[in-house]
Each structure stands twice: as structure tokens, then as C-alpha cells.
CSV table of C-alpha atoms in Angstrom, one decimal:
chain,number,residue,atom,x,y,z
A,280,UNK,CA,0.0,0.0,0.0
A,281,UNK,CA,2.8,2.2,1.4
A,282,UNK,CA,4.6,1.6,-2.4
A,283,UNK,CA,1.5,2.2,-4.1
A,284,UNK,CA,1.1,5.5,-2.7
A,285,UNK,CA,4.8,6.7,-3.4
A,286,UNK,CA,4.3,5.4,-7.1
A,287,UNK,CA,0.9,7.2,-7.0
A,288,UNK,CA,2.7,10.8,-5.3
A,289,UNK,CA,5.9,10.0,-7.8
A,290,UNK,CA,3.3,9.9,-11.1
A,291,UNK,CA,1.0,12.7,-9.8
A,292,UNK,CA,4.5,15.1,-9.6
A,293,UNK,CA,5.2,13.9,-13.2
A,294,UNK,CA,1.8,15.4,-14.6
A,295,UNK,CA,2.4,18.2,-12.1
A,296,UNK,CA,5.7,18.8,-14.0
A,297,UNK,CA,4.4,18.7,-17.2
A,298,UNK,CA,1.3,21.2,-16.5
A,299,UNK,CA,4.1,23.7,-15.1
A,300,UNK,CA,4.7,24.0,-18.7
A,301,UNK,CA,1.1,25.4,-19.1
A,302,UNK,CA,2.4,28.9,-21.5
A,303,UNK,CA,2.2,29.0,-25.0
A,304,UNK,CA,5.0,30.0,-27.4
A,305,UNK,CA,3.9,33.4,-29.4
A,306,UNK,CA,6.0,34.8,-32.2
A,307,UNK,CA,5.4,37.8,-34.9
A,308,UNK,CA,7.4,38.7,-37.6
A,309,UNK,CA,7.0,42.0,-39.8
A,310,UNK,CA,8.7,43.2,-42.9
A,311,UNK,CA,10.8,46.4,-42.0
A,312,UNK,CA,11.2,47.4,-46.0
A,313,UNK,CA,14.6,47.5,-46.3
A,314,UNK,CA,15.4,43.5,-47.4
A,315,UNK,CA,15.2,42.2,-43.5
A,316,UNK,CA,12.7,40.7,-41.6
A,317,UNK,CA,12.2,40.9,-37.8
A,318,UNK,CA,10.3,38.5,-35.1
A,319,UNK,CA,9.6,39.3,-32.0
A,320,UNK,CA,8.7,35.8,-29.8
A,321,UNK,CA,8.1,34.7,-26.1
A,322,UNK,CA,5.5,33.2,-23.9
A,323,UNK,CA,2.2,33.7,-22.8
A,324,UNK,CA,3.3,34.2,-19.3
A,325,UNK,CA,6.0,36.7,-19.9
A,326,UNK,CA,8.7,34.1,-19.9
A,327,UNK,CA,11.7,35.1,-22.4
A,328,UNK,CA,12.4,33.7,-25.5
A,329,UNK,CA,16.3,34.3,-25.9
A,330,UNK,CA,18.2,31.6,-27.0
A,331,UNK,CA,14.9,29.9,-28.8
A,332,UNK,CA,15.7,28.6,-32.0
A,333,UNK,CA,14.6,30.2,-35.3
A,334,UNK,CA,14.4,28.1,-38.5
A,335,UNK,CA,14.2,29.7,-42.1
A,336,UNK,CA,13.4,27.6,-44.4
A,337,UNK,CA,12.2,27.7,-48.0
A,338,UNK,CA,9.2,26.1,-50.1
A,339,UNK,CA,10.4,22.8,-50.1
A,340,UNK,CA,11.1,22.8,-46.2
A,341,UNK,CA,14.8,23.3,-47.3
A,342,UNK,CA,16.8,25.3,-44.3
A,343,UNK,CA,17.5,28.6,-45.6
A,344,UNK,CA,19.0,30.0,-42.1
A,345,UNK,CA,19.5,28.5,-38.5
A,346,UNK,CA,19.3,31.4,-35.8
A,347,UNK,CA,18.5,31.8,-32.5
A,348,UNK,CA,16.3,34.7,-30.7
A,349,UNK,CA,19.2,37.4,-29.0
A,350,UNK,CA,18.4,38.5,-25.3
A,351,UNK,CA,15.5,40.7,-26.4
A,352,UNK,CA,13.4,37.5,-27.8
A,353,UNK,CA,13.9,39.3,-31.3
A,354,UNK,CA,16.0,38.1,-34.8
A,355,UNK,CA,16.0,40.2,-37.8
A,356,UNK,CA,17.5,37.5,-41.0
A,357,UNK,CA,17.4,39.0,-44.7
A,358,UNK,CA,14.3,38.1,-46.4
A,359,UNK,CA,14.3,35.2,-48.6
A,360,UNK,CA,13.9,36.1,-52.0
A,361,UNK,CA,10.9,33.3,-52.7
A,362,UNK,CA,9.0,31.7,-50.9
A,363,UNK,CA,9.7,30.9,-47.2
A,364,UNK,CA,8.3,30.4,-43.3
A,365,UNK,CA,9.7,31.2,-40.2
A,366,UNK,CA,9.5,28.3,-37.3
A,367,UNK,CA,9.5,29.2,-33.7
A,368,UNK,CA,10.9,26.4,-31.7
A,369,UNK,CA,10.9,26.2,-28.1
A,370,UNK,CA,10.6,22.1,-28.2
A,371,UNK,CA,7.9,20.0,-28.9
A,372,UNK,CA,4.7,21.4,-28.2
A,373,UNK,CA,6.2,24.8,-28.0
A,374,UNK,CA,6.9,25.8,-31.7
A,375,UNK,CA,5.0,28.6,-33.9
A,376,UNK,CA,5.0,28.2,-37.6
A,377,UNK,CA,4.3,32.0,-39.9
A,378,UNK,CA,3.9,31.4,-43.2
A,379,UNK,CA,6.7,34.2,-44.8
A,380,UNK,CA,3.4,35.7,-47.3
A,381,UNK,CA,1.7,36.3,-44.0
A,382,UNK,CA,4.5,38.6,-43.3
A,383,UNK,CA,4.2,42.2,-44.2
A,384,UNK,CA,5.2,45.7,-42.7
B,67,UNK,CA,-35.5,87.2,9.3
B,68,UNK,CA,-31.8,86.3,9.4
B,69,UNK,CA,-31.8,83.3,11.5
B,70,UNK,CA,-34.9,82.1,9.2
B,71,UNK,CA,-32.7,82.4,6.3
B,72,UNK,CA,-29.7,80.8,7.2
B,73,UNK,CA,-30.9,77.7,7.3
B,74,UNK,CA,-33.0,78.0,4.1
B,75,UNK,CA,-29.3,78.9,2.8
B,76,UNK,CA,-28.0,75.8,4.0
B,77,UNK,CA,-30.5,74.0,2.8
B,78,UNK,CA,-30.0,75.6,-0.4
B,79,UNK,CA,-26.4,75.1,-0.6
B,80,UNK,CA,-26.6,71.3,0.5
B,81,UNK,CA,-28.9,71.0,-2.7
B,82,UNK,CA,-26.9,72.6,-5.1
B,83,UNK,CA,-24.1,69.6,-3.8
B,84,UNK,CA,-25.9,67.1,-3.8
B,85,UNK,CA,-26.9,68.4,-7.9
B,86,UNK,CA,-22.7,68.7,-8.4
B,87,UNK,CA,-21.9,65.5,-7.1
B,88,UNK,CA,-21.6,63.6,-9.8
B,89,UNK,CA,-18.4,62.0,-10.8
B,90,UNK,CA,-16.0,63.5,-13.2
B,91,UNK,CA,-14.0,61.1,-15.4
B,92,UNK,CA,-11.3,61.3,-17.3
B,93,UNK,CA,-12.0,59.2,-20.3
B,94,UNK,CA,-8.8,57.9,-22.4
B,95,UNK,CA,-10.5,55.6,-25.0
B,96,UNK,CA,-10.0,53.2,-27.6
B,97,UNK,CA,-12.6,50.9,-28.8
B,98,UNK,CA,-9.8,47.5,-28.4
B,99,UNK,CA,-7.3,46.7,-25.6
B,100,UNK,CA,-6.3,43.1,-26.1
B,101,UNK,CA,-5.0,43.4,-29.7
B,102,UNK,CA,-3.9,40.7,-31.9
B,103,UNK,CA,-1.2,42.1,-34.2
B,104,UNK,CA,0.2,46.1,-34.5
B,105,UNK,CA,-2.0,48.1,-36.1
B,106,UNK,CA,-3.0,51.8,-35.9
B,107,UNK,CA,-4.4,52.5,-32.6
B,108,UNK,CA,-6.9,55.7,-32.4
B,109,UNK,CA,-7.7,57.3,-29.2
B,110,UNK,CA,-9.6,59.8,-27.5
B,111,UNK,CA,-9.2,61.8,-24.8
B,112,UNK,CA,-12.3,63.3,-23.1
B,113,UNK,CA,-13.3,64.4,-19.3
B,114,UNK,CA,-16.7,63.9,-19.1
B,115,UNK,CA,-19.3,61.9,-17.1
B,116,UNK,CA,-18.9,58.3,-18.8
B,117,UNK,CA,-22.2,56.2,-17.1
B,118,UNK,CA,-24.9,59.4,-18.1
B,119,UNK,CA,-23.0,61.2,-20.9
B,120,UNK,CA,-23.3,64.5,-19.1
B,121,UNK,CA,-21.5,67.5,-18.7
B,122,UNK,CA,-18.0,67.6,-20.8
B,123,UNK,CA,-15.3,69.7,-19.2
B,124,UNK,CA,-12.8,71.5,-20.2
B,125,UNK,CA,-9.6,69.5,-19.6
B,126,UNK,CA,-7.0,72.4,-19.8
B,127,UNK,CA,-4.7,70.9,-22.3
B,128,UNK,CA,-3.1,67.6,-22.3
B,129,UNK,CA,0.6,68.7,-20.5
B,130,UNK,CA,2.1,64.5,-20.8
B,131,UNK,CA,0.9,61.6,-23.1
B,132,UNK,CA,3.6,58.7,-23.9
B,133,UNK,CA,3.8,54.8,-23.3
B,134,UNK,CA,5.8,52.8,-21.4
B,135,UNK,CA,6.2,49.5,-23.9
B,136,UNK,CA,7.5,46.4,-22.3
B,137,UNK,CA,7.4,42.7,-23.8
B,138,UNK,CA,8.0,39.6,-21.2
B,139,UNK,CA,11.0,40.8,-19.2
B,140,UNK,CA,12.8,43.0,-22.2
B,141,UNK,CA,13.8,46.7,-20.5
B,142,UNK,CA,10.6,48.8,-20.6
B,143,UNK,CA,10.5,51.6,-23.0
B,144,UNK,CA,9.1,55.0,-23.1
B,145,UNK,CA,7.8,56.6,-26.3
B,146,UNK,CA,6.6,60.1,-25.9
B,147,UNK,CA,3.2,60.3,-27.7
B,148,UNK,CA,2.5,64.1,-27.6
B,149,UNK,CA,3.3,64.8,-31.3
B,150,UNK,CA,0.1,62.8,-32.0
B,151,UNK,CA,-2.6,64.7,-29.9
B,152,UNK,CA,-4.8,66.9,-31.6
B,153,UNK,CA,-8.0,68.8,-30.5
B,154,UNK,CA,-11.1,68.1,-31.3
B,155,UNK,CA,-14.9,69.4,-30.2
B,156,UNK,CA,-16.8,66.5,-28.6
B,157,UNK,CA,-20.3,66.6,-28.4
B,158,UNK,CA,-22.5,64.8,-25.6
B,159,UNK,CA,-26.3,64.9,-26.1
B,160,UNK,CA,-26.4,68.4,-23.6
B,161,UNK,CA,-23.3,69.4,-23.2
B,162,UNK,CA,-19.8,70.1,-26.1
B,163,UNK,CA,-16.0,71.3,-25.2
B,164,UNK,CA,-12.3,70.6,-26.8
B,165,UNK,CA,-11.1,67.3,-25.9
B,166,UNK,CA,-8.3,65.5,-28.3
B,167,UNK,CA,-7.6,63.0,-30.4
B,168,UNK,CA,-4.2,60.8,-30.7
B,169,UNK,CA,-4.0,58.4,-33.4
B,170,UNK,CA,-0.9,56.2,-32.7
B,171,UNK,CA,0.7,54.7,-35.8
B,172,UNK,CA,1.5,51.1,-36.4
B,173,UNK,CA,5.4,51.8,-36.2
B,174,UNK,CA,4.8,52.5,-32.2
B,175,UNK,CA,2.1,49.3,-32.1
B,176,UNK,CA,4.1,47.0,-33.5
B,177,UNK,CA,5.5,44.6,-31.4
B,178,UNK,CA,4.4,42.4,-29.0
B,179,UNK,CA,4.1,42.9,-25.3
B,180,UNK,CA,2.3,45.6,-23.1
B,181,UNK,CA,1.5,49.3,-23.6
B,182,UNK,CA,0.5,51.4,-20.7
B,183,UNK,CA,-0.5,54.4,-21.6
B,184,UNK,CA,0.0,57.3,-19.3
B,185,UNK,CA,-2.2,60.8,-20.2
B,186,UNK,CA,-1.5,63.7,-17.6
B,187,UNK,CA,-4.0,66.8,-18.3
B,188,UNK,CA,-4.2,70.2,-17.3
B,189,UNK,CA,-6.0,71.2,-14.2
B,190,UNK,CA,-9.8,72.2,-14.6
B,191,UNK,CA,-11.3,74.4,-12.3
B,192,UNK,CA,-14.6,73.2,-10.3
B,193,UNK,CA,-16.3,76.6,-10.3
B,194,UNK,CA,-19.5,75.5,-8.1
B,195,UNK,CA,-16.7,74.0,-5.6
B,196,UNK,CA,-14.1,76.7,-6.2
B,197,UNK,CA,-11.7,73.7,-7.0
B,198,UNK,CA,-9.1,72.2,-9.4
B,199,UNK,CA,-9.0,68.8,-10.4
B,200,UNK,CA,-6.5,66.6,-12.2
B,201,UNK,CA,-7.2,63.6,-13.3
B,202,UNK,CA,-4.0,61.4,-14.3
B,203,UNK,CA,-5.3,58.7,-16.0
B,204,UNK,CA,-3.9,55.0,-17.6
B,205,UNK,CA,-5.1,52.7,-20.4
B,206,UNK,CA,-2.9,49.3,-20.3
B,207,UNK,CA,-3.3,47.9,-24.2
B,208,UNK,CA,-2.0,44.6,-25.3
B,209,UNK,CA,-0.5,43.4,-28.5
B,210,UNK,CA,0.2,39.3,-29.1
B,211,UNK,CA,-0.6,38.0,-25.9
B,212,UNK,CA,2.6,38.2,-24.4
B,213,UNK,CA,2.5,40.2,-21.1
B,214,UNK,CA,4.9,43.0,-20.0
B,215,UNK,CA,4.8,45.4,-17.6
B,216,UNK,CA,0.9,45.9,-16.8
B,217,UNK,CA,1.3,45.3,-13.0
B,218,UNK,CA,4.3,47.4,-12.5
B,219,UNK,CA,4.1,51.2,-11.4
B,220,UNK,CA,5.4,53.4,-14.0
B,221,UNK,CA,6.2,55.9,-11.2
B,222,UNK,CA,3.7,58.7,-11.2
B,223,UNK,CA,2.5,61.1,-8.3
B,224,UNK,CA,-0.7,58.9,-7.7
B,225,UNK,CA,-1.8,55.7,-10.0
B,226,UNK,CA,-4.2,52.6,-9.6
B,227,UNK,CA,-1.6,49.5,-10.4
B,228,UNK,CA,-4.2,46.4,-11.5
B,229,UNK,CA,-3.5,43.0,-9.8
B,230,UNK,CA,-5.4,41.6,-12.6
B,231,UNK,CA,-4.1,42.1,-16.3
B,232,UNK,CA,-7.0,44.8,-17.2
B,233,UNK,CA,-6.7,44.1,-21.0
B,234,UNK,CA,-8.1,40.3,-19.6
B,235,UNK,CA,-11.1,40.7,-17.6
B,236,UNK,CA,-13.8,38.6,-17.4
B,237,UNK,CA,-17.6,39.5,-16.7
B,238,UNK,CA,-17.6,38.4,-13.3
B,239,UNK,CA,-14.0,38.6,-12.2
B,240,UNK,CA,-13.0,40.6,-9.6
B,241,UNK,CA,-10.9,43.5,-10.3
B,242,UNK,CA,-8.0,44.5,-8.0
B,243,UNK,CA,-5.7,47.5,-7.6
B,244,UNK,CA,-3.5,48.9,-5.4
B,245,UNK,CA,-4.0,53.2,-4.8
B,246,UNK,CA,-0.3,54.1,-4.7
B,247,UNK,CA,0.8,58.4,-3.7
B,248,UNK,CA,4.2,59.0,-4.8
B,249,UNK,CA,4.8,54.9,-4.9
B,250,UNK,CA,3.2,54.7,-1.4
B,251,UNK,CA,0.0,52.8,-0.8
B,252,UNK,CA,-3.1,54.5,0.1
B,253,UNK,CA,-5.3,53.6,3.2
B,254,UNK,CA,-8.7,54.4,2.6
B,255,UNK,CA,-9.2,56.5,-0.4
B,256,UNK,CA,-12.3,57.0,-2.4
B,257,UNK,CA,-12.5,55.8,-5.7
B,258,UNK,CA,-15.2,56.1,-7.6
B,259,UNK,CA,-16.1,53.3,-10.2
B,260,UNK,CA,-18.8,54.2,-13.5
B,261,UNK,CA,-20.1,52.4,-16.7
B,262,UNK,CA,-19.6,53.5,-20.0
B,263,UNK,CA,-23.1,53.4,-20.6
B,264,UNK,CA,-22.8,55.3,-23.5
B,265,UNK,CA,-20.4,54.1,-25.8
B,266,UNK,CA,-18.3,57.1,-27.4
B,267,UNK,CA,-18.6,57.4,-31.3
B,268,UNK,CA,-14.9,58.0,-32.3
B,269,UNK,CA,-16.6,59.0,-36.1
B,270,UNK,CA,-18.7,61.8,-34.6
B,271,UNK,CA,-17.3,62.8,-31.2
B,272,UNK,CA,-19.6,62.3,-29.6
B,273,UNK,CA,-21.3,60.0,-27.0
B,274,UNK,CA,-25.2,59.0,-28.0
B,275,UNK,CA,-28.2,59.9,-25.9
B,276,UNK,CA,-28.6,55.8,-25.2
B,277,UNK,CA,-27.7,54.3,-22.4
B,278,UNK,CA,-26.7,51.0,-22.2
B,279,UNK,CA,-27.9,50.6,-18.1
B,280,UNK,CA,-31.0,51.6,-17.0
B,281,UNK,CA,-29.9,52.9,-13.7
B,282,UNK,CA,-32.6,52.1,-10.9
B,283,UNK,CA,-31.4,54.8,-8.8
B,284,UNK,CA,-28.7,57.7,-8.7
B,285,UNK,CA,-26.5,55.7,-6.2
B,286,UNK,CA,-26.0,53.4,-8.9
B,287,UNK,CA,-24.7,55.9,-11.0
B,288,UNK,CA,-21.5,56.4,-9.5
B,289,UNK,CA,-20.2,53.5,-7.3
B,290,UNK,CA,-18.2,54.3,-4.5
B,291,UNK,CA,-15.6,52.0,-3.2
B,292,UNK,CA,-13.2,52.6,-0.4
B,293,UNK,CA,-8.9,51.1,-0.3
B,294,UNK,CA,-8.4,49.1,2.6
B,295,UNK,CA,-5.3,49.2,4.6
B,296,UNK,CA,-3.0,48.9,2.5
B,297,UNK,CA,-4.3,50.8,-0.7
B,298,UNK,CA,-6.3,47.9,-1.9
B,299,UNK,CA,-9.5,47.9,-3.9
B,300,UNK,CA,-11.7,44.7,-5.0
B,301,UNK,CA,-14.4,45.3,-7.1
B,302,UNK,CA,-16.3,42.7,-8.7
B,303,UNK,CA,-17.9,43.2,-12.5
B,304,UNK,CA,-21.1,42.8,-13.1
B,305,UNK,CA,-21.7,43.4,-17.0
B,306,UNK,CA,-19.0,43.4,-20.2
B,307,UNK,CA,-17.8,46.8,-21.5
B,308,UNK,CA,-15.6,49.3,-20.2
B,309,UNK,CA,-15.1,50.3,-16.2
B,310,UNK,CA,-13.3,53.1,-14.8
B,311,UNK,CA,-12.1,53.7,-11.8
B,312,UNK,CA,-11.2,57.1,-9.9
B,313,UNK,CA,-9.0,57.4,-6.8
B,314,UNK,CA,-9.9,60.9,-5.8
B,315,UNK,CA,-7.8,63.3,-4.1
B,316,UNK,CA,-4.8,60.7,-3.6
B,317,UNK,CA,-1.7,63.0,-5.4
B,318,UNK,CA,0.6,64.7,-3.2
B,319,UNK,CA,-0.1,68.0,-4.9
B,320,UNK,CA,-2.8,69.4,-2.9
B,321,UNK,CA,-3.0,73.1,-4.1
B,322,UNK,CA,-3.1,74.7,-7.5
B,323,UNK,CA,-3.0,78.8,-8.3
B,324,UNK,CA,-3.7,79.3,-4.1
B,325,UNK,CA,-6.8,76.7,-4.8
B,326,UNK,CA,-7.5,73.0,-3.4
B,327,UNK,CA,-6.6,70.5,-5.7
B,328,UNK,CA,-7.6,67.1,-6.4
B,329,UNK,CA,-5.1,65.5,-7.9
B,330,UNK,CA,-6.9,62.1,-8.9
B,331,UNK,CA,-5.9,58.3,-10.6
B,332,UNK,CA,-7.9,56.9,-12.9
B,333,UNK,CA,-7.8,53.6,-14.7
B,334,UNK,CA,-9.6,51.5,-17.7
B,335,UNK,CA,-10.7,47.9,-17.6
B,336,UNK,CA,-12.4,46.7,-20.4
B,337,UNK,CA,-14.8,43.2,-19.6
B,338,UNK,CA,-15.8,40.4,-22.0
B,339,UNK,CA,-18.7,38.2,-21.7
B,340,UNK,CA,-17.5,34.0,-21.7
B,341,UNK,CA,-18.9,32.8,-25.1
């Protein structure tokens, strides 16, 4: 019984853990008209975003650029001359996809 | 015959109160605070009596409006706003004056993050009271959903810091503030709490003669709420839409051109039914 509950207390911390996790990524990007693009990301709860890897890739999925968000939560990359998107990714669960035509000033 | 008439003069004098005392507001308005994405954010700036649309004052010139912008825990930033206020006449069904405009462009809206606003007016003199009034008043917007710095005091003489982010307020939740005077809480100060019953018409400039509340008595008009001990107010809200809330009196400037003055905080809450 004793084992039961400790395997019961371990499991409920486990789904505590996870739940602590309960913010969602954010990220917005905008076109500053001069051949660069800036996004902006974080969390719903305020938590930062630097250090959060940024993928640029192109139609096909190809990587265009590997980057990461500085200490402001911000990257500003050139802008792809076709067609791209910008990933967000804070780990599974915790990744934004903007398509690069949704992008604009 | 004079000791007959004083008290028909008091009488008299308690009456023409009683008509005065109805709450002025300092209205800093923009039809949305919880924003999705930048965009071009127009505002007006009006001191009026929200909850009947009645008697718009004369505000005596906007003298500070500017944002402190802050995104998760980036460094806050202040962006002077001044260069966007304009006057304009604003009409109420009885009653017209100047009051301004300020329409904020996208560039300053763009990112994520908070945006408290912070408008600072001119002192307007209470004639029937022989009194001038300031009312320095906030509007907390948000852009993205990520939170910044809309519990944090931005430092002024008197404010009302929310406990609860006032760009996400349910109908039904309680708001909660703290009444700070020079960054130091206030034990029990008045602050008076009224609807925007009558939503303002940013096209027109005007407020309409409907009202959104029937009000089933004038106490209801203006609610009056008191800080507890340590500057606190809890208020609970009954119907979507826009709140306001007036600490009166609470500034540590207490006297303008050899005149009492109220030096008031006022904030903005905006509601949203659960659908």
C-alpha cells in the first residue's frame, strides 16, 4: 500500500511537471522594407524567449537559415527572395509556424 | 429674518451639492485593448461623465501623453506620444467642449508585449466647488498576448496598479488595484467606479443619448468604493464593457494657483462576456 502511494505521489509530480509547462509559445514577424525581416517571440506568461531557435526555411522545407532569438526575444535575418516560413521552436509542443506571405510591414 | 434664512441657505447650498456631485471622469478611450497584431491605434481623450453622458469639461490641455512598452521581461521603454494629440470638439447629447484626439501609428504598435498608456491633463477648475481637479489617468493595451509590464508602477504622483491584467477581464471577475501616492499605498481612499453606458462614437465625437444601463437609482450611477489598509480595492464586475475607476484626491499635490486641488488616478478595464 505504502509503495502504491509513493508510485501514485511520484506519477501525480510527473503530470504536475508537465502542467508547469502550461504557457504557450507566441512569435510575430514583420517586414521592415529595407530586405530584412524581424520576429519578436516569447511566452504567454512573460517568460523570455532568448536563446529559442529560429528556422528559415524555403518552399520545399529546405533550411535557408539556423538562428537563434538574441536577449530581447527578437531576430532580424534578410528576407528570402521566394517563398519561405519562419519556425519558432521552443521544443515540442512549444513551436510557432508564420507562413513568410503572412508577413508584411 | 436672518436666523430664518440661514438655514434655508443651507439647505439651499446642501442641494446645489448634492446636484454637483456627480463623478467626473477622465476618459482615455480606444474601442480595443487586447490586440492581436500592430495596427493603428486611435484614441480619445475626453473628461466627461462616462455612465450618463453629461457635462463635458474642459480639460486644460493635455501637458504629458507617452507609453511605457514592455514585452515579457525585455527593459521597458518610453515613447513620448504628444506629437500625435490633436483637438477636437466633442459633443454629448447636452453638453460640447475641446477634448483631443491621438492616433498612434502602427510603427509605435508594433510589437508584441504591453503598452500602458499614461495621459497627464491640465487642471480644470470646479467653479460650483471653487476647485481644481487633475485627473492622471492610464489605459494598459496589449499586442500578441505576451505580457509585459501591466502590473508594474510606471512611477507617477498617484496611480491605480491592476492586480489583474485589465486588458483580460472577465464578466464576473473581480478587479483588484492597489491606490499608490508617490509609490506609497493609500489607506482608505475614495475611488469612484462608472459604466460607459454610453459608448463614445470615435466618427462623430460624440457620446449618443442611449444608455446601455437603466440605472434604478442615482446611487448606482456612481459607485463608491473605499482602499483598505493597505491601498487595496476589489471590485467585482457585473456586465462586459468598459469600467473606470477614480482614486480621488490621492496626489501629493494638494494646491493649485492658491486653490484646493484634487489630484486624482484613474484607470480603464475593459470586460468580455465568456462565449
Amino acid at each position: 500500500m505504502k509503495k502504491l502511494m509513493i508510485v501514485l505521489t511520484l506519477a501525480a509530480m510527473t503530470a504536475f511537471a508537465g502542467q508547469a509547462f502550461a504557457h504557450s509559445p507566441l512569435m510575430s514577424c514583420f517586414d521592415n522594407g529595407d530586405g530584412t525581416i524581424t520576429c519578436e517571440g516569447g511566452f504567454s506568461d512573460g517568460s523570455s524567449a532568448s536563446g529559442v531557435s529560429i528556422h528559415v526555411t524555403d518552399g520545399d522545407g529546405k533550411s535557408v537559415l539556423e538562428t537563434k532569438m538574441n536577449e530581447d526575444s527578437e531576430c532580424t535575418f534578410d528576407k528570402p527572395e521566394a517563398a519561405y516560413s519562419v519556425m519558432f521552436d521552443a521544443g515540442e509542443g512549444h513551436q510557432v509556424k508564420i507562413d513568410g506571405a503572412d508577413i508584411v510591414e | 429674518m436672518k436666523k430664518r434664512f440661514l438655514p434655508l441657505l443651507a439647505a439651499l447650498s446642501v442641494l446645489m451639492i448634492s446636484g454637483t456631485a456627480l463623478a467626473h471622469f477622465m476618459v482615455v478611450y480606444t474601442p480595443e485593448i487586447a490586440l492581436d497584431a500592430g495596427q493603428d491605434v486611435d484614441m480619445r481623450i475626453v473628461f466627461t461623465h462616462p455612465a450618463e453622458a453629461g457635462h463635458t469639461m474642459d480639460m486644460g490641455g493635455v501637458e504629458e501623453f507617452y507609453v511605457m512598452k514592455q514585452r515579457g521581461d525585455a527593459a521597458a521603454k518610453k515613447v513620448d506620444l504628444m506629437q500625435y494629440v490633436k483637438e477636437i470638439d466633442w459633443k454629448n447629447p447636452e453638453s460640447a467642449n475641446k477634448a483631443f484626439s491621438a492616433l498612434i501609428p502602427k510603427k509605435e504598435m508594433r510589437s508584441m508585449g504591453d503598452y500602458v498608456f499614461i495621459m497627464k491633463p491640465g487642471y480644470y477648475m470646479e467653479e460650483e466647488e471653487g476647485v481644481y481637479m487633475q485627473q492622471i489617468t492610464k489605459l494598459i493595451l496589449n499586442v500578441g498576448g505576451i505580457p509585459g509590464n501591466w502590473a508594474e508602477p510606471v512611477g507617477l504622483p498617484c496611480e491605480i496598479v491592476p492586480l489583474i491584467k485589465p486588458y483580460a477581464v472577465w464578466t464576473g471577475n473581480v478587479f483588484k488595484a492597489q491606490v499608490l501616492s508617490d509609490g506609497k499605498p493609500v489607506a482608505n481612499a475614495e475611488v469612484e467606479v462608472e459604466y460607459m453606458s454610453h459608448m463614445p462614437d470615435l466618427k462623430a465625437n460624440a457620446m449618443p443619448a442611449e444608455s446601455s444601463v437603466k440605472y434604478p437609482h442615482d446611487s448606482f450611477v456612481t459607485q463608491t468604493i473605499f482602499t483598505d489598509a493597505n491601498g487595496y480595492i476589489t471590485f467585482g464586475i457585473p456586465k462586459a464593457g468598459w469600467w473606470g475607476f477614480a482614486a480621488l484626491g490621492v496626489g501629493p499635490d494638494k494646491e493649485y494657483k492658491g486653490k484646493e486641488l484634487s489630484q486624482d488616478a484613474v484607470i480603464w478595464v475593459k470586460a468580455e462576456d465568456m462565449k
